[in-house]
PDB file of C-alpha atoms in Angstrom:
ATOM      1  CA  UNK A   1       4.295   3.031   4.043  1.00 73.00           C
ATOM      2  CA  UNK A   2       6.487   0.192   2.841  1.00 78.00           C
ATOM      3  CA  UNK A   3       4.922   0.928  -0.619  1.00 79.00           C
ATOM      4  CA  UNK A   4       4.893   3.851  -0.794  1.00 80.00           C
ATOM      5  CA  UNK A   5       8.920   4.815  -0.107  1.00 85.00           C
ATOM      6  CA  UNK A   6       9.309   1.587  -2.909  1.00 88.00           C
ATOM      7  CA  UNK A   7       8.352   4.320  -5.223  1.00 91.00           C
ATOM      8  CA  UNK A   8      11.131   6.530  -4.323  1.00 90.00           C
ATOM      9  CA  UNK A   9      13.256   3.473  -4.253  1.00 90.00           C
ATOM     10  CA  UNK A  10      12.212   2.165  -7.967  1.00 93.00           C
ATOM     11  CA  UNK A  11      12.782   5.879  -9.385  1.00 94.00           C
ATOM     12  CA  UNK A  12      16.251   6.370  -7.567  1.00 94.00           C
ATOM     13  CA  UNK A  13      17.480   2.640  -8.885  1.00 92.00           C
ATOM     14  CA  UNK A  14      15.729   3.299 -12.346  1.00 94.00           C
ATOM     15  CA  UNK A  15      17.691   6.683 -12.865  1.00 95.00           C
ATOM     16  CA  UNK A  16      20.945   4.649 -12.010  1.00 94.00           C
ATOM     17  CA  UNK A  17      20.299   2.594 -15.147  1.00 93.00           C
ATOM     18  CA  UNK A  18      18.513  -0.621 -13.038  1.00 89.00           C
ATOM     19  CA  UNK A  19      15.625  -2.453 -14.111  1.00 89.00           C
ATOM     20  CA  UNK A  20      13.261  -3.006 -11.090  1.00 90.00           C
ATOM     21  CA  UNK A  21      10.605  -5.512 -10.741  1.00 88.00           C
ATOM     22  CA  UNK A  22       8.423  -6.721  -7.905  1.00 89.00           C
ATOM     23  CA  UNK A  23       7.504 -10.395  -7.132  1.00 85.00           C
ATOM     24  CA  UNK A  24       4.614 -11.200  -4.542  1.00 83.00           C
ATOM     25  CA  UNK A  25       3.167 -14.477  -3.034  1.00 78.00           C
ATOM     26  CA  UNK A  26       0.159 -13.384  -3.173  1.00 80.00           C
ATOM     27  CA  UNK A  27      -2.092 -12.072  -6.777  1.00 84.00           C
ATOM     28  CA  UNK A  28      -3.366  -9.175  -4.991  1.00 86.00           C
ATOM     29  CA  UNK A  29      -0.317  -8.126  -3.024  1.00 84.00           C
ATOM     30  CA  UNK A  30       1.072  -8.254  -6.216  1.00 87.00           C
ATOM     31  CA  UNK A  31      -1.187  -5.633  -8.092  1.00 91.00           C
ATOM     32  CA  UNK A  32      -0.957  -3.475  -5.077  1.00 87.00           C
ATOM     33  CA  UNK A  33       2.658  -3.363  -5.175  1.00 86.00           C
ATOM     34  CA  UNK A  34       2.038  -2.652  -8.825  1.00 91.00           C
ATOM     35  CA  UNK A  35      -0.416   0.322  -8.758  1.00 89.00           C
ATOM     36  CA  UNK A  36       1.279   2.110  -5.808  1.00 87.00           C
ATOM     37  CA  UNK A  37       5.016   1.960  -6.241  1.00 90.00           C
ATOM     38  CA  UNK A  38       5.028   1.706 -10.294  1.00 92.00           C
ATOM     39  CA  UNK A  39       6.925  -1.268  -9.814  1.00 92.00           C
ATOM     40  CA  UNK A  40       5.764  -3.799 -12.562  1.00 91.00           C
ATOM     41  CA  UNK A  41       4.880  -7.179 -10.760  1.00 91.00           C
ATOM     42  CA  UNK A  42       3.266 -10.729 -10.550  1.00 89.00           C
ATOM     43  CA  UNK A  43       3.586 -13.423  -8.478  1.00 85.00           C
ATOM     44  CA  UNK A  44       6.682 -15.496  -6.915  1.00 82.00           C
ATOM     45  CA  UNK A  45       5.237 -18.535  -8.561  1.00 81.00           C
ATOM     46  CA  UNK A  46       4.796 -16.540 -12.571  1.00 82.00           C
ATOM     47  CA  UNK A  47       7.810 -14.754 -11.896  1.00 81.00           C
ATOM     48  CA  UNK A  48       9.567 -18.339 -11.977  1.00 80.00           C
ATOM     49  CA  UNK A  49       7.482 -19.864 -14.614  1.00 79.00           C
ATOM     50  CA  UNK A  50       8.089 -16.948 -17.012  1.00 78.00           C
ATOM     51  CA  UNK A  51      11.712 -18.131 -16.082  1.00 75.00           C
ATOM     52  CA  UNK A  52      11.591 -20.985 -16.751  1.00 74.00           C
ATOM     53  CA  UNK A  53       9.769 -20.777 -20.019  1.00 73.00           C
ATOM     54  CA  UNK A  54      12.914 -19.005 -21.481  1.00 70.00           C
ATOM     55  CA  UNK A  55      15.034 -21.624 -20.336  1.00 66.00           C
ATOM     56  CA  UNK A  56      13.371 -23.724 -22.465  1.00 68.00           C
ATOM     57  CA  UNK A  57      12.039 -26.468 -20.142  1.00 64.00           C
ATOM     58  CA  UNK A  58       8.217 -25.193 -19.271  1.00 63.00           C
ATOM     59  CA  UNK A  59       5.541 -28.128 -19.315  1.00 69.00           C
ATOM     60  CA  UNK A  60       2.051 -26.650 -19.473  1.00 70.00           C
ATOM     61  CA  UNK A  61       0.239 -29.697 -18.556  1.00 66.00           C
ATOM     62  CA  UNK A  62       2.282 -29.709 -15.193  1.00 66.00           C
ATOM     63  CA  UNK A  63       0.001 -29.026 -12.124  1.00 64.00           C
ATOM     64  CA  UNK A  64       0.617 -25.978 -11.107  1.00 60.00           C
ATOM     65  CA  UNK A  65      -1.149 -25.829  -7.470  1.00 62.00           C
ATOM     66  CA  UNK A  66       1.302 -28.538  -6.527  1.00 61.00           C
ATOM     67  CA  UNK A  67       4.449 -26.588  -8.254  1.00 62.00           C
ATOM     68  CA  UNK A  68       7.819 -26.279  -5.505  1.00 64.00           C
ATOM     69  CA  UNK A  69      10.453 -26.361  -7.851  1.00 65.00           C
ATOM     70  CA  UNK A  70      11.188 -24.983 -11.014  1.00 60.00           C
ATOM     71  CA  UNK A  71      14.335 -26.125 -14.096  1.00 59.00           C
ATOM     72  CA  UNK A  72      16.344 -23.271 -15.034  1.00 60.00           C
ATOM     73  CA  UNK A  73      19.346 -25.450 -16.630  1.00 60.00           C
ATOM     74  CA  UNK A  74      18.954 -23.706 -20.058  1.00 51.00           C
ATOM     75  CA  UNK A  75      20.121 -20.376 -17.904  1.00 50.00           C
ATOM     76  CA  UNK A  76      23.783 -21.373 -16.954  1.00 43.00           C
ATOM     77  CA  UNK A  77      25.237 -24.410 -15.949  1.00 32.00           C
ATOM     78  CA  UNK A  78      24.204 -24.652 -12.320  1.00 30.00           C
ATOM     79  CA  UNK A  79      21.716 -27.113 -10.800  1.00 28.00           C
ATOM     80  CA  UNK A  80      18.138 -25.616  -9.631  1.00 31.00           C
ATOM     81  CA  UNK A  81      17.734 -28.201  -6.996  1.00 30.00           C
ATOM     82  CA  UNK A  82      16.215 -26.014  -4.089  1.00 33.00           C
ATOM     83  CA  UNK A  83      12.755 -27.216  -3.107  1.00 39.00           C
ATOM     84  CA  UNK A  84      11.408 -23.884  -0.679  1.00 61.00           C
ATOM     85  CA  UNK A  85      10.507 -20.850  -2.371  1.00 71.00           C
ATOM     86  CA  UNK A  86      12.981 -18.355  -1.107  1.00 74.00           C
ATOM     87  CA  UNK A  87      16.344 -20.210  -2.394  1.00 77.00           C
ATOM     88  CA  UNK A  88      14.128 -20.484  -6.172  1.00 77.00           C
ATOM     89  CA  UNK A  89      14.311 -16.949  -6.319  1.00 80.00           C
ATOM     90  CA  UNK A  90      17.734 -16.267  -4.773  1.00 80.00           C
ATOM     91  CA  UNK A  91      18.938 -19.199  -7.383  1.00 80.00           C
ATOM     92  CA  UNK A  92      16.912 -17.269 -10.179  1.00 80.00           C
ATOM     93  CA  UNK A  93      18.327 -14.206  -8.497  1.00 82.00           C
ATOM     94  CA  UNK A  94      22.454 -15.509  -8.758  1.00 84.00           C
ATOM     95  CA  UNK A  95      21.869 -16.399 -12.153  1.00 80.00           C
ATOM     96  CA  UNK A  96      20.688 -12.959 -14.042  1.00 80.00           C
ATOM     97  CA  UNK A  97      23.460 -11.559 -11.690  1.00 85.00           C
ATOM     98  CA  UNK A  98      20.548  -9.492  -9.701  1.00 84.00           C
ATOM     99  CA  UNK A  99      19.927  -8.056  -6.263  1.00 85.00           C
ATOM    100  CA  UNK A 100      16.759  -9.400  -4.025  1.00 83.00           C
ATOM    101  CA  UNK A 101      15.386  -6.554  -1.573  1.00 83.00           C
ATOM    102  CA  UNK A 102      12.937  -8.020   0.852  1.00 82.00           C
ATOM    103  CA  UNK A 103      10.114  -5.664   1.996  1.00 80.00           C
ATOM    104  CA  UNK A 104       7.414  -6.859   5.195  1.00 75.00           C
ATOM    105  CA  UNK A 105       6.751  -6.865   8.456  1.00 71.00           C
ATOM    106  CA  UNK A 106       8.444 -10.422   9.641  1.00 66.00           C
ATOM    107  CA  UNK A 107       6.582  -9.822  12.725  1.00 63.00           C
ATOM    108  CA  UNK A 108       3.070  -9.176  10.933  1.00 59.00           C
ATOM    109  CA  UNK A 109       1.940 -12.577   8.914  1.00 52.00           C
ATOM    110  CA  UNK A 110       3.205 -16.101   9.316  1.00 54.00           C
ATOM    111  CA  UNK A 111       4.957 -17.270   6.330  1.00 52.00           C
ATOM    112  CA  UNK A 112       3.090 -20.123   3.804  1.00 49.00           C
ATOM    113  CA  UNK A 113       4.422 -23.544   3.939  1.00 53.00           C
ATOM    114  CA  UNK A 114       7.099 -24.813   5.653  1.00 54.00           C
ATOM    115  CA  UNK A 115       9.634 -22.635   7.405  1.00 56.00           C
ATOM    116  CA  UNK A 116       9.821 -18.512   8.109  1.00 67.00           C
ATOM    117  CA  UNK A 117      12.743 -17.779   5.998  1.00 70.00           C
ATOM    118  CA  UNK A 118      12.498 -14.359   5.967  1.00 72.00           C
ATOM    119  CA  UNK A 119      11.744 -13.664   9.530  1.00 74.00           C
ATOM    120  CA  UNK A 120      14.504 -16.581  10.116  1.00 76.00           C
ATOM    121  CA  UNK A 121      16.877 -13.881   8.140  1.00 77.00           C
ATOM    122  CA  UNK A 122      16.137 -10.755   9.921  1.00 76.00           C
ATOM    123  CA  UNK A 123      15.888 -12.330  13.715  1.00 77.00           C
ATOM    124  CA  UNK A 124      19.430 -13.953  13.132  1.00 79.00           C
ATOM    125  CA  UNK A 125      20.440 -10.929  11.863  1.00 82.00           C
ATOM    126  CA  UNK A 126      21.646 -12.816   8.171  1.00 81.00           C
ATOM    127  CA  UNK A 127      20.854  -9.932   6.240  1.00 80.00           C
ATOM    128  CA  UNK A 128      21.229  -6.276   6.304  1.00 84.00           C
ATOM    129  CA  UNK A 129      17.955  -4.306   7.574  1.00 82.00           C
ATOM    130  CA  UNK A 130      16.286  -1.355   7.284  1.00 81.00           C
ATOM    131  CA  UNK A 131      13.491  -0.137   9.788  1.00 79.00           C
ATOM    132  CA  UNK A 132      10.652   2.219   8.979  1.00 78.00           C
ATOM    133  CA  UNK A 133       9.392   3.783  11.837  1.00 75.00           C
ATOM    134  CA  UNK A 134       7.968   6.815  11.339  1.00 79.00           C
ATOM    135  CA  UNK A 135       4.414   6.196  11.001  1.00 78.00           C
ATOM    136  CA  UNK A 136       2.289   8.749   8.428  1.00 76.00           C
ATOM    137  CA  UNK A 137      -1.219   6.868   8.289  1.00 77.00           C
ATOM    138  CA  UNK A 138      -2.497   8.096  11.860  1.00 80.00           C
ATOM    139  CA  UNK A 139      -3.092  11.426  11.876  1.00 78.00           C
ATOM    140  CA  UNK A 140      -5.089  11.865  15.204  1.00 79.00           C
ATOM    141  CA  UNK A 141      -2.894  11.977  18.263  1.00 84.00           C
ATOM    142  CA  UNK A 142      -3.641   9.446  20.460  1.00 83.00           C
ATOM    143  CA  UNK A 143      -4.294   6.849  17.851  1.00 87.00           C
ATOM    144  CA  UNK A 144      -1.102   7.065  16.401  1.00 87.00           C
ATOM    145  CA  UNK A 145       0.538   6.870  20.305  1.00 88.00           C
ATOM    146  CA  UNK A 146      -1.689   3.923  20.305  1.00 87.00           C
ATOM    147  CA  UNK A 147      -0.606   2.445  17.206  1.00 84.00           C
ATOM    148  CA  UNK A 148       2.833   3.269  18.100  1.00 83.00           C
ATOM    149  CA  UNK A 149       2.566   0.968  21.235  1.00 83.00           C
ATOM    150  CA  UNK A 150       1.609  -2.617  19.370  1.00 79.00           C
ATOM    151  CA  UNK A 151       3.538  -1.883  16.453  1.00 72.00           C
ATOM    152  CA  UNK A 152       6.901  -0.499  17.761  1.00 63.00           C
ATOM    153  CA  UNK A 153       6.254  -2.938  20.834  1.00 61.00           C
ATOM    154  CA  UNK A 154       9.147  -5.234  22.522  1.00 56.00           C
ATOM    155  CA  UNK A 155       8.954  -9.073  21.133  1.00 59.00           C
ATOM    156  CA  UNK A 156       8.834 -10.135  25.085  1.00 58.00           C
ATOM    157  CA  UNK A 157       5.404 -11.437  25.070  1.00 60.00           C
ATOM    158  CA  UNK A 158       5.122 -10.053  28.826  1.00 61.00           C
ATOM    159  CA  UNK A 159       6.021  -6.331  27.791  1.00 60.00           C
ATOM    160  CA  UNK A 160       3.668  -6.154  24.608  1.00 74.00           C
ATOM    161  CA  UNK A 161       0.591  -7.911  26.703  1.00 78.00           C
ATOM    162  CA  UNK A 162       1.212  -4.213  28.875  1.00 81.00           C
ATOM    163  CA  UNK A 163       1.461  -2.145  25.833  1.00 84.00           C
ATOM    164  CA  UNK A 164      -1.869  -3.681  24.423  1.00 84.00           C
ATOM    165  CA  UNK A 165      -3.593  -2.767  27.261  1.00 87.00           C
ATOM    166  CA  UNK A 166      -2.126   0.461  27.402  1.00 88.00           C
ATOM    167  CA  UNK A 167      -3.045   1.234  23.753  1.00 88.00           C
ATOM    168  CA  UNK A 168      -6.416   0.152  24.383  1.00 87.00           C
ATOM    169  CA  UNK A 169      -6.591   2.304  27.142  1.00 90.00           C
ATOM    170  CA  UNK A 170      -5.837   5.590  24.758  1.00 89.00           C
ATOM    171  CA  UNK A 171      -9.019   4.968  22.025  1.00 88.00           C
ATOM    172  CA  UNK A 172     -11.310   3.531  24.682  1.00 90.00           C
ATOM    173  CA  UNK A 173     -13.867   6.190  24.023  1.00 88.00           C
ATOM    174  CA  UNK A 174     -14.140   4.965  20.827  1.00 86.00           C
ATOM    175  CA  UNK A 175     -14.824   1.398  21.953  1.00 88.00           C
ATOM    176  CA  UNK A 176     -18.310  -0.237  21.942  1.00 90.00           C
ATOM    177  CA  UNK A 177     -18.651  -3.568  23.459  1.00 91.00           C
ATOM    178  CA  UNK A 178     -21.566  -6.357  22.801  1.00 93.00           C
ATOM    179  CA  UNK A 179     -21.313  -9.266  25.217  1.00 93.00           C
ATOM    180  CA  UNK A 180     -24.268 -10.721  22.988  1.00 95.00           C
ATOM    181  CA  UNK A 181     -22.828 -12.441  19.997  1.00 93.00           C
ATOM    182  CA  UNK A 182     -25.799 -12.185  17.990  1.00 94.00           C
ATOM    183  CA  UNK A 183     -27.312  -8.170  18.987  1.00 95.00           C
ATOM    184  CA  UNK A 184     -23.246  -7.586  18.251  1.00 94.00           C
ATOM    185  CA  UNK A 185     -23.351  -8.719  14.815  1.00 95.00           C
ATOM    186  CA  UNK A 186     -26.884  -7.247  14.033  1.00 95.00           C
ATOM    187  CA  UNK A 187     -25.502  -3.928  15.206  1.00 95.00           C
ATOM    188  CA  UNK A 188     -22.419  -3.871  13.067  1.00 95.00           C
ATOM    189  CA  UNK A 189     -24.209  -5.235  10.015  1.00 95.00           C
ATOM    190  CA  UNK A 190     -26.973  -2.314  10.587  1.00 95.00           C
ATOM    191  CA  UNK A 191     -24.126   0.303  11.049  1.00 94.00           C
ATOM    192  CA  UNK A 192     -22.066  -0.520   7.636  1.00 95.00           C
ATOM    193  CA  UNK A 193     -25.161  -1.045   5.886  1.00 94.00           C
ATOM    194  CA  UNK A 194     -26.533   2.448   6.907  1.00 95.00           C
ATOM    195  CA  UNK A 195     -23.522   3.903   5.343  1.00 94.00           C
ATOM    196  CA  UNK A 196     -22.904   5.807   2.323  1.00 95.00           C
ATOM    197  CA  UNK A 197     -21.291   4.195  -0.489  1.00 93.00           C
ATOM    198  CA  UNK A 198     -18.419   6.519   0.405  1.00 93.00           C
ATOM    199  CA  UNK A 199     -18.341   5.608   3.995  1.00 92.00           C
ATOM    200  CA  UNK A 200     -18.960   1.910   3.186  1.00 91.00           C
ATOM    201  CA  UNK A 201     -15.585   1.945   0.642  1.00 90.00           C
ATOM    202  CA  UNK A 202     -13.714   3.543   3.696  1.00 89.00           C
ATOM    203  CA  UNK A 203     -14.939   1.183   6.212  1.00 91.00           C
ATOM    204  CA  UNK A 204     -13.489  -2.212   7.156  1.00 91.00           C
ATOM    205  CA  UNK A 205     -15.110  -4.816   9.064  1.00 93.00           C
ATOM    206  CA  UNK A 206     -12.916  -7.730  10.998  1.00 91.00           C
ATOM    207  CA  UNK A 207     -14.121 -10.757  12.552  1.00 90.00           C
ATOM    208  CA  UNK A 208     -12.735 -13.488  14.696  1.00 86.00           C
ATOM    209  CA  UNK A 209     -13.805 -16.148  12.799  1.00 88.00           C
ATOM    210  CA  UNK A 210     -15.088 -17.166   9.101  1.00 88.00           C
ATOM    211  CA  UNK A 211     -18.421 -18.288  10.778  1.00 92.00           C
ATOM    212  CA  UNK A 212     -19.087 -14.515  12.231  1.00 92.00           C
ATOM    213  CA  UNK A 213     -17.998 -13.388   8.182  1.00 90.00           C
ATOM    214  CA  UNK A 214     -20.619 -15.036   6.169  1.00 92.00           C
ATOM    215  CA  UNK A 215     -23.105 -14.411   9.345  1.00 92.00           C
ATOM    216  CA  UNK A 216     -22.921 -10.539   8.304  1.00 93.00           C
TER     217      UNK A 216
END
């Protein structure tokens, strides 16, 4: 959903004479972004070195998996001291005089590395904040009430414990349970691999641990 109204966004700002692009911590988030919102796109970490490579300071025998700051002196005369990831691009941000819109779920994945910025921002109420709520991917009834119950829950650990249970309450007809670990993991192997290659491309398999992954 977040995506998809980011195409609707990029189209609205484009027609106003802006030039959008996207920036991603992750490769694949990044392409994503890309392919489904128009919005051309890379990484945080290649949207700084591309940055820094006009500025005139890139070293490309640097190692880049241990990269946490980047030298943009050749942009303007200010200092690029900032060691976490989110002041880089705000200080790339103040100095091409652009705007940073943050898109995610601050409740949904744990930030990587040290400190939750963003969800620091949004709980403290730093930054303006927009709320999508109106959920299109559930179609059938009471899925999407169920859906709408962990999602749209309360933060107060004791309310959403309720909700959970009460969601799982709505699709439990569509629950099948294996207390033995090893007939449960037979059985789902066996069911995606009886699939068609369309049914198999539409299905998802989740596990609670990497040990149950390479098992199947």
């Amino acid at each position: 959903g977040k995506t998809f109204m980011l195409k609707n966004a990029r189209e609205v700002l484009e027609s106003q004479g802006y030039e959008v692009k996207g920036m991603s911590f992750a490769g694949r988030a990044a392409e994503e972004l890309e392919h489904d919102s128009g919005i051309k796109s890379c990484t945080i970490h290649s949207f700084l070195n591309n940055l820094e490579k006009e500025s005139g300071n890139f070293n490309p025998a640097q190692d880049f998996d241990s990269k946490h700051k980047w030298n943009l002196e050749g942009i303007d005369e200010a200092s690029f001291v900032n060691n976490n990831l989110m002041n880089q691009v705000m200080e790339a941000a103040e100095k091409r005089n652009a705007k940073v819109v943050f898109v995610g779920d601050n409740r949904q994945l744990q930030s990587i590395g040290a400190g939750a910025a963003y969800d620091t921002l949004i709980r403290h109420n730093m930054i303006d904040a927009v709320t999508l709520e109106n959920i299109k991917r559930q179609k059938d009834d009471p899925l999407l009430k169920a859906v709408k119950l962990v999602a749209l829950g309360s933060d107060d650990p004791a309310v959403s414990k309720k909700e959970v249970a009460q969601s799982v309450s709505l699709i439990a007809d569509k629950i099948v349970q294996y207390q033995d670990r090893d007939e449960r993991l037979s059985v789902i192997a066996g069911d995606y691999s009886c699939q068609t290659e369309d049914g198999r491309k539409k299905s998802i398999i989740l596990t609670g641990s990497n040990h149950d992954r390479h098992e199947i």
